Amino acid sequence: FNKRPTKAGPRSLSHSISQSSTESFTSVGSESSEDDLSPQDKLQSTSKGLSDFCVKNIKQAAFGRKEIEIAQQEMPALMILRKRAGGEKPLAGAKVVGCTHITAQTVLIETLAALGAQCRWAACNIFSTQNAVAAALAEAEISVFAWKGESEEDFWWCIDRCIDPDNWQPDLILDDGGDLTHLMCKKYPHLFKNIRGIVEESVTGIYRLYQLSKTGKLCVPAMNVNDSVTKQKFDNLYCCKESILDGLKRTTDVMFGGKQVVVCGYGEVSGTKESFYQQKVMDGLRVTTLSKVVRQVDIIISCTGNKNVITREHFNRMKNGCIVCNMGHSNTEIDLSSLRTAELKWQRVRPHVDHVIWPEGKRVVLLAEGRLLNLCCSTVPSVVLSVSATTQALALIELYNAPQGRYQKDIYLLPKKMDEYVASLHLPMFEAHLTELTDDQASYLGISKHGPFKPNYYR
């Protein structure tokens, strides 16, 4: 049963994807077997002799390229956009500095390059980077500064190197969480004089932009793609519904049957709640405070975008074996500093799984050190990121090509026409077909037969 064929014949597509999924799990969910030397201390160069990057191991580029090619099969809209707009080069001459998750689904970066942009990139999370993919991007002449397992110091160093203020002047910012924007505002405010706009895709990053706007510190236009309907439904809802379960399964091997789950927050990441049928009170389910149920529950998930949602007081009252994780962008939702004390012992039991042990022997299972569970401990469906990435690409194209004066120093939603266009590009893969409005029907509704079909305030 365990014997394998001595001669390897052609593999079917299904076998290739299955094999890649296993390898992808290894690269995402386990510790690297490479040496402990920091990438900052390595002298690396691509096959073309380029060295303006910092990744774990450039020799992994070939494997990373395979991962990207598999992901492209499930990202139809982005590939269509690359094909349709590749000849026009709508981003010709643009210099895009980005800070997002760097995974196999980061086809966006190479799409921007294909549309004419020059890109420099860093990771927005210290655990989500797939090292082989980062190496593949570096080999493709993208200046990437990211590796899995960065320290906090490494994280900010990578963003700083990505900006490269002495040798490079960006035109556009693509951010996920607002850390890149924050560092530029704090350290390099003079660079904003030539910035045409910011594109932000996370709830946390949007909060930060509105804070800048309220204090009068937002000095360029910003595009809020997080609240684009298509992106919101696919990424925040359907993606979280699947990936939260995947991350919990991979890290804990827990059986969900019979478990009590509490989810802190009911926002756009509501797919998390739906995975456990924890919905709003109108859905007939219980809505309460964490303090009232913390002693009974088996799994606690935060997804509020706030800070100190799960505190030491909550941890002290949790039962033995309770699993705690976060689906928000930042680990600030869990008060980790209160757990790093002399009386509590931390024990790493497997990658991204820590047991926090109380003096009496009680153990609480903490996943990914409180960081974004699905991208730290599992993977996200490629089709979901196809929606997000296409939305981001269109937002960058809009900001770069907009006539002077169209956008002020304010925060805007992606035009509804573009939002609907992203949705239409994905319909063929689901074999979905739409009836086209007649002129009479369009006139009756008071809209164009070619859209947009919903007003800008529709969500």
Short mmCIF file of N, CA, C and O in Angstrom, two decimals, residues 203 207 226-227 232-233 236-237 240 263-274 278-280 302-305 459:
data_model
loop_
_atom_site.label_atom_id
_atom_site.label_comp_id
_atom_site.label_asym_id
_atom_site.label_seq_id
_atom_site.Cartn_x
_atom_site.Cartn_y
_atom_site.Cartn_z
N VAL A 203 -10.32 46.88 7.44
CA VAL A 203 -11.12 47.67 8.37
C VAL A 203 -10.21 48.51 9.26
O VAL A 203 -10.45 49.70 9.48
N TYR A 207 -10.04 52.66 9.57
CA TYR A 207 -10.14 53.39 10.83
C TYR A 207 -9.02 54.41 10.96
O TYR A 207 -9.23 55.56 11.35
N ASN A 226 -12.17 48.46 1.12
CA ASN A 226 -12.73 47.48 2.05
C ASN A 226 -14.25 47.45 1.99
O ASN A 226 -14.88 46.41 2.14
N ASP A 227 -14.85 48.63 1.78
CA ASP A 227 -16.31 48.72 1.77
C ASP A 227 -16.91 48.58 0.38
O ASP A 227 -18.10 48.85 0.20
N GLN A 232 -16.21 43.09 -0.06
CA GLN A 232 -16.70 42.87 1.29
C GLN A 232 -17.38 41.52 1.44
O GLN A 232 -17.13 40.78 2.38
N LYS A 233 -18.21 41.18 0.46
CA LYS A 233 -18.96 39.92 0.56
C LYS A 233 -18.05 38.71 0.36
O LYS A 233 -18.17 37.72 1.07
N ASN A 236 -14.52 39.48 3.33
CA ASN A 236 -14.86 39.57 4.74
C ASN A 236 -15.90 38.55 5.17
O ASN A 236 -15.94 38.16 6.34
N LEU A 237 -16.77 38.13 4.27
CA LEU A 237 -17.86 37.23 4.65
C LEU A 237 -17.54 35.78 4.28
O LEU A 237 -17.28 34.95 5.14
N CYS A 240 -13.87 34.41 5.34
CA CYS A 240 -13.71 34.16 6.77
C CYS A 240 -14.50 32.93 7.20
O CYS A 240 -14.08 32.19 8.09
N VAL A 263 -17.86 34.69 19.78
CA VAL A 263 -17.17 35.56 18.84
C VAL A 263 -17.36 36.99 19.29
O VAL A 263 -18.50 37.45 19.45
N CYS A 264 -16.27 37.67 19.53
CA CYS A 264 -16.32 39.06 19.98
C CYS A 264 -16.39 39.98 18.77
O CYS A 264 -15.43 40.07 18.01
N GLY A 265 -17.53 40.63 18.61
CA GLY A 265 -17.69 41.55 17.48
C GLY A 265 -18.70 41.02 16.49
O GLY A 265 -18.84 39.81 16.30
N TYR A 266 -19.42 41.93 15.85
CA TYR A 266 -20.30 41.54 14.75
C TYR A 266 -20.20 42.61 13.68
O TYR A 266 -21.03 43.49 13.55
N GLY A 267 -19.12 42.53 12.93
CA GLY A 267 -18.90 43.53 11.88
C GLY A 267 -18.90 42.87 10.52
O GLY A 267 -19.64 41.93 10.26
N GLU A 268 -18.01 43.36 9.64
CA GLU A 268 -17.99 42.85 8.27
C GLU A 268 -17.39 41.46 8.17
O GLU A 268 -17.58 40.77 7.19
N VAL A 269 -16.67 41.03 9.21
CA VAL A 269 -16.09 39.68 9.20
C VAL A 269 -17.11 38.71 9.79
O VAL A 269 -16.79 37.79 10.51
N SER A 270 -18.39 38.94 9.47
CA SER A 270 -19.46 38.15 10.08
C SER A 270 -19.47 36.72 9.58
O SER A 270 -20.18 35.89 10.13
N GLY A 271 -18.70 36.42 8.55
CA GLY A 271 -18.61 35.03 8.13
C GLY A 271 -18.06 34.14 9.22
O GLY A 271 -18.38 32.96 9.31
N THR A 272 -17.22 34.72 10.10
CA THR A 272 -16.69 33.97 11.23
C THR A 272 -17.84 33.46 12.09
O THR A 272 -17.89 32.31 12.48
N LYS A 273 -18.78 34.33 12.42
CA LYS A 273 -19.89 33.93 13.24
C LYS A 273 -20.74 32.87 12.57
O LYS A 273 -21.22 31.94 13.20
N GLU A 274 -20.91 33.01 11.27
CA GLU A 274 -21.78 32.08 10.56
C GLU A 274 -21.18 30.69 10.51
O GLU A 274 -21.90 29.71 10.39
N GLN A 278 -23.24 31.57 14.97
CA GLN A 278 -23.35 32.63 15.97
C GLN A 278 -23.71 33.91 15.24
O GLN A 278 -22.84 34.65 14.81
N GLN A 279 -24.96 34.17 15.08
CA GLN A 279 -25.39 35.34 14.35
C GLN A 279 -26.11 36.30 15.27
O GLN A 279 -26.17 36.10 16.49
N LYS A 280 -26.66 37.31 14.69
CA LYS A 280 -27.30 38.36 15.48
C LYS A 280 -28.51 37.84 16.24
O LYS A 280 -29.04 36.76 15.96
N SER A 302 -11.78 36.79 18.48
CA SER A 302 -11.99 38.24 18.43
C SER A 302 -11.93 38.71 16.99
O SER A 302 -11.12 38.23 16.20
N CYS A 303 -12.80 39.64 16.64
CA CYS A 303 -12.76 40.25 15.29
C CYS A 303 -13.47 41.59 15.34
O CYS A 303 -14.44 41.82 14.64
N THR A 304 -12.95 42.48 16.19
CA THR A 304 -13.59 43.77 16.38
C THR A 304 -12.82 44.93 15.75
O THR A 304 -13.40 45.98 15.49
N GLY A 305 -11.50 44.75 15.55
CA GLY A 305 -10.68 45.87 15.09
C GLY A 305 -10.30 46.80 16.24
O GLY A 305 -9.68 47.85 16.02
N ARG A 459 -24.64 49.10 0.11
CA ARG A 459 -23.63 48.20 0.62
C ARG A 459 -24.18 46.79 0.81
O ARG A 459 -23.46 45.89 1.17
#
